[in-house]
Coordinates of N, CA and C in Angstrom, one line a residue:
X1 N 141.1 -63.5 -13.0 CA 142.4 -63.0 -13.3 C 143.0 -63.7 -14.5
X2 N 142.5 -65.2 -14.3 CA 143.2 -65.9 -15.3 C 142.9 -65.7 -16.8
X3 N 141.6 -65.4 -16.8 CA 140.8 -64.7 -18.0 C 141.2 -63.5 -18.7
X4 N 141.4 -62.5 -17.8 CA 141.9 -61.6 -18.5 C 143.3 -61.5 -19.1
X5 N 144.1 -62.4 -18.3 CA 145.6 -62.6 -18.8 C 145.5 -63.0 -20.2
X6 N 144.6 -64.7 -20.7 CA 144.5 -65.0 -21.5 C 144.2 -63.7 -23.0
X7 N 143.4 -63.1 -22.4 CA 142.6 -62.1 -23.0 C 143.5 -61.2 -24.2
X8 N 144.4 -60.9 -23.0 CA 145.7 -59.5 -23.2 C 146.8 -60.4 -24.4
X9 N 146.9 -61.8 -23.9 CA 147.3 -62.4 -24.8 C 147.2 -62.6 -26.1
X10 N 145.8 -62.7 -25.9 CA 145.0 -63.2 -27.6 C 145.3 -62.0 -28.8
X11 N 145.3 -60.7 -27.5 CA 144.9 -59.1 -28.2 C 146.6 -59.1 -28.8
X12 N 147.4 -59.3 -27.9 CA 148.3 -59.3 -28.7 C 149.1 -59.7 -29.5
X13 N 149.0 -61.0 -29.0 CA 148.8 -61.9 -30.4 C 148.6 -61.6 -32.2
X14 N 147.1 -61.0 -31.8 CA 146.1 -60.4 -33.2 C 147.1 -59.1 -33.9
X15 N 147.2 -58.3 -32.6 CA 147.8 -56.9 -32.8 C 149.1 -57.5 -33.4
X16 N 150.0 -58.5 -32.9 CA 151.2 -58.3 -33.6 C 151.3 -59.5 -35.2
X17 N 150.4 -59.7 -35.0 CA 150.3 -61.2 -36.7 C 149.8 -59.5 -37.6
X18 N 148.8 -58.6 -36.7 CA 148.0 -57.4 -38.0 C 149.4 -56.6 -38.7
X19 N 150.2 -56.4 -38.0 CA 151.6 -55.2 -38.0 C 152.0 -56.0 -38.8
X20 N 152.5 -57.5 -38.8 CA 153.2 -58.3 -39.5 C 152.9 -58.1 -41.1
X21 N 151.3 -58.7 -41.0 CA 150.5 -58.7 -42.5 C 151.1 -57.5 -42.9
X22 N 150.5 -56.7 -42.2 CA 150.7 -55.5 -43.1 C 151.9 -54.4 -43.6
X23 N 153.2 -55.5 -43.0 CA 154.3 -54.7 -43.3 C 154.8 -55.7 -44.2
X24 N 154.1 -57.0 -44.3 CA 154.7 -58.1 -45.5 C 153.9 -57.7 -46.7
X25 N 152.6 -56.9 -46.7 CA 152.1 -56.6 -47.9 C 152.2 -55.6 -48.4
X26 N 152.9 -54.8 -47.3 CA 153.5 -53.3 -47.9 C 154.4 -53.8 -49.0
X27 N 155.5 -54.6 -47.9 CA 156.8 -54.4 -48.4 C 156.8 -55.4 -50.2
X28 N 155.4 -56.6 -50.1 CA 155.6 -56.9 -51.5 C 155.0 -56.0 -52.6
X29 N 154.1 -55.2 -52.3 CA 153.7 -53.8 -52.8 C 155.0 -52.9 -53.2
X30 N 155.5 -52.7 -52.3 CA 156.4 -52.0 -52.8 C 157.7 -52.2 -53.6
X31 N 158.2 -53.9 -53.3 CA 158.9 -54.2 -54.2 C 158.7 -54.2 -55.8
X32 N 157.1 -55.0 -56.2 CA 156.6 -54.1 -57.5 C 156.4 -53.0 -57.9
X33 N 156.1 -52.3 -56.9 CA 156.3 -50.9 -57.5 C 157.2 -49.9 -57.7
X34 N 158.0 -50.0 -57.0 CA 159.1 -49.5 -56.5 C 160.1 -50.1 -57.9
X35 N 160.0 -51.2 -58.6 CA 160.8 -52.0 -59.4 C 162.0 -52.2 -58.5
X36 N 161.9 -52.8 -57.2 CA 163.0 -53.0 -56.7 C 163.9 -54.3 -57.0
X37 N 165.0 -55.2 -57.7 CA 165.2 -55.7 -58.3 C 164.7 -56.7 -59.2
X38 N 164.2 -56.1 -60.3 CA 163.2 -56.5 -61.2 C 163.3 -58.1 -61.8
X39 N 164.6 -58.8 -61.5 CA 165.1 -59.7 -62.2 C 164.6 -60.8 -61.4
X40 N 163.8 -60.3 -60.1 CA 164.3 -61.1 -58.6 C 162.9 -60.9 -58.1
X41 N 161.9 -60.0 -58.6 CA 160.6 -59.6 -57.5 C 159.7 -60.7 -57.5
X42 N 159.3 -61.4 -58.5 CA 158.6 -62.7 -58.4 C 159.0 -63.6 -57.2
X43 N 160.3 -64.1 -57.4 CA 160.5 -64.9 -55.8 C 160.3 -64.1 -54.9
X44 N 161.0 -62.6 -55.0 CA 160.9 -62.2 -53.4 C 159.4 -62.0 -53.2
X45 N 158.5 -61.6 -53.9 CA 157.0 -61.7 -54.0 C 156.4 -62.9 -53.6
X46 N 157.0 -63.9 -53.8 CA 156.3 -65.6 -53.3 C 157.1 -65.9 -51.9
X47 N 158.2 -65.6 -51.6 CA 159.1 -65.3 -50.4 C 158.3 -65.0 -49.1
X48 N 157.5 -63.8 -49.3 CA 156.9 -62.8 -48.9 C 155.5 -63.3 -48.3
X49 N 154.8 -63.9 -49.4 CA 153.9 -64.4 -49.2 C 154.0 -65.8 -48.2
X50 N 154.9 -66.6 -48.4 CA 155.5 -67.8 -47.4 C 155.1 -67.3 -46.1
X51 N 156.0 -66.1 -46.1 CA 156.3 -65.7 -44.5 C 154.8 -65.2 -44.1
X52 N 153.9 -64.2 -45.1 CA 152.8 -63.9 -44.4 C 151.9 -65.0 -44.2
X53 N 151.9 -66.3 -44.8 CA 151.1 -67.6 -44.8 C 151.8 -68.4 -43.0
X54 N 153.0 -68.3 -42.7 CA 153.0 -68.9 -41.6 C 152.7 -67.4 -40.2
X55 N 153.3 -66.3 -40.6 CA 152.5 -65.4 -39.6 C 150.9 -65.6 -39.6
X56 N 149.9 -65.7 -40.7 CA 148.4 -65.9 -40.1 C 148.5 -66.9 -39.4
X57 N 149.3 -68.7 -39.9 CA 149.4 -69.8 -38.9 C 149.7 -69.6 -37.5
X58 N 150.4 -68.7 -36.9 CA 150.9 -68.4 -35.8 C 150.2 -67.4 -34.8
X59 N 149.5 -66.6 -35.5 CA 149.0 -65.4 -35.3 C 147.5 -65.5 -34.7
X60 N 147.2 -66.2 -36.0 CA 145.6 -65.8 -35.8 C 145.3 -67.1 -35.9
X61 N 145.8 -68.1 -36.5 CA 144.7 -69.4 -36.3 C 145.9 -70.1 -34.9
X62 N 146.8 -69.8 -34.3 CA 147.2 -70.4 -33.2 C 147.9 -71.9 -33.2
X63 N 148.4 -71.7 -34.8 CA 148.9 -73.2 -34.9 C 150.7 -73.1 -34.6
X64 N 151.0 -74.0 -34.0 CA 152.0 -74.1 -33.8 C 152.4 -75.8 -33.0
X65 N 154.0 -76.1 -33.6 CA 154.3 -77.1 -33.2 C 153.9 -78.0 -31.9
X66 N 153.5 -77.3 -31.1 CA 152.9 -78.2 -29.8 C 152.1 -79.1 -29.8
X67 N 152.0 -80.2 -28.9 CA 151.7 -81.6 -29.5 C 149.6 -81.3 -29.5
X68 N 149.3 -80.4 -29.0 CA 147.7 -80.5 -29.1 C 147.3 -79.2 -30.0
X69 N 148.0 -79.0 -30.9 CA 148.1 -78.5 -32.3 C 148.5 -79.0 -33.6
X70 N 149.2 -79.9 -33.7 CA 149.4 -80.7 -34.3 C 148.3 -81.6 -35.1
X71 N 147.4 -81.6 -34.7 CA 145.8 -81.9 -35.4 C 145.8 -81.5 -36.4
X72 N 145.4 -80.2 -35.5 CA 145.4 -78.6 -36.7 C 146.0 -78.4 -37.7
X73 N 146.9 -78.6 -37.6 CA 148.4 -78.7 -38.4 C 148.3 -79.7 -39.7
X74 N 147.9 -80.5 -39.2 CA 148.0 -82.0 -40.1 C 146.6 -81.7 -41.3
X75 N 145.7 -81.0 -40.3 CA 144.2 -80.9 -41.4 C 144.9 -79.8 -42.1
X76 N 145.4 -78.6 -42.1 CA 145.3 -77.7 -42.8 C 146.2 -78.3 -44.0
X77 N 147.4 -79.0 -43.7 CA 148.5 -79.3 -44.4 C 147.8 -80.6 -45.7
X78 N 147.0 -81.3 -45.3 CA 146.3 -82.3 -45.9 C 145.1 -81.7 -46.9
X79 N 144.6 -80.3 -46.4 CA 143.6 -79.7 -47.3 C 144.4 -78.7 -48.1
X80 N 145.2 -78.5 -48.0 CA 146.0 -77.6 -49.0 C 147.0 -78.7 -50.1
X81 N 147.0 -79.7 -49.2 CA 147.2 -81.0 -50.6 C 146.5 -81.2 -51.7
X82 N 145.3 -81.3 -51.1 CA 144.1 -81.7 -52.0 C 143.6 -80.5 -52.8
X83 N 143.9 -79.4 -52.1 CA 143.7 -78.3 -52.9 C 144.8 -78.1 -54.7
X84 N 146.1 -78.0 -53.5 CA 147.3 -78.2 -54.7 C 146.8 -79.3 -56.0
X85 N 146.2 -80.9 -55.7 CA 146.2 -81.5 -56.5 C 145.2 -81.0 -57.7
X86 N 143.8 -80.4 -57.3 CA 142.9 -80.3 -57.7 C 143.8 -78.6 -58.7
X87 N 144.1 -78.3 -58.1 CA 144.5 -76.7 -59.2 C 145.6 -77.7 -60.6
X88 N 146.5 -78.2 -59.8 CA 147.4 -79.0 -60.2 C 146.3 -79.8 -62.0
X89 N 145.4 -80.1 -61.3 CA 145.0 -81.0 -62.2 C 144.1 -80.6 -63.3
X90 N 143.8 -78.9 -63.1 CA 142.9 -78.3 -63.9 C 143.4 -78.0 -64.4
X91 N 145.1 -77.7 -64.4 CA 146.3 -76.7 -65.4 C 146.4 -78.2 -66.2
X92 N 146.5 -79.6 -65.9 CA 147.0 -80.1 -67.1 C 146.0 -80.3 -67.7
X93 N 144.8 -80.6 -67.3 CA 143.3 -80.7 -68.3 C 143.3 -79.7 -69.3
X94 N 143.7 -78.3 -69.0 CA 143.2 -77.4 -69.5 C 144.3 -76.9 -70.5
X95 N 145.8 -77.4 -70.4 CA 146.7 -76.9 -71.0 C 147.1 -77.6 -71.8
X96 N 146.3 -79.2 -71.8 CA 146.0 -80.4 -72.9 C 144.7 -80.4 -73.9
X97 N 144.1 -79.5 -73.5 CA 142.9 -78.9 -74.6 C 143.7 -77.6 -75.2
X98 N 144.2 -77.2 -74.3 CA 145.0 -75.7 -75.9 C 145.3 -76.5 -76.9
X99 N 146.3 -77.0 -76.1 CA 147.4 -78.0 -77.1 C 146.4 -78.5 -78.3
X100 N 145.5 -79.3 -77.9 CA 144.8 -79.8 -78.9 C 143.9 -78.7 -79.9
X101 N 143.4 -77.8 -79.6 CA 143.0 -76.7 -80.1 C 143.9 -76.1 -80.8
X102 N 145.0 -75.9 -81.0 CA 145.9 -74.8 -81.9 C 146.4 -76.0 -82.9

């Protein structure tokens, strides 16, 4: 019994992070296309994306503040550091060779 509870949980879980994505990717879809305030769609576009980045965290990889998630938490936060640094550090490599080229 306890299995299947779990179960019904997970499904909906899935089922409600899927509705989410895909009404956060509508809606930044449609802000571009739509030209819905043009002066503004870039943030609301990165806005958008925030919010679908912590709905998959919640959703589907099951991260959330509780103390035996908090692992989880700390690794993803720590690899997306090291990610940031590494992009971070190919834009100044790379934007210090233009420079030197023109």
């Amino acid at each position: 019994m306890k299995d299947a509870r779990g179960f019904r949980r997970a499904l909906a879980s899935y089922s409600i992070g899927l509705l989410l994505a895909l009404a956060l990717t509508g809606a930044a879809f449609a802000c571009v296309a739509w030209r819905i305030a043009p002066s503004h769609t870039l943030g609301l576009v990165f806005a958008l994306g925030l919010v679908q980045i912590l709905v998959h965290f919640r959703c589907f990889l099951h991260i959330d503040l509780r103390k035996s998630a908090r692992a989880d938490l700390q690794l993803i936060l720590f690899s997306s550091l090291i990610i940031a640094l590494m992009v971070a550090g190919t834009l100044v490599i790379l934007l210090n060779l233009r420079e030197r080229m023109m």
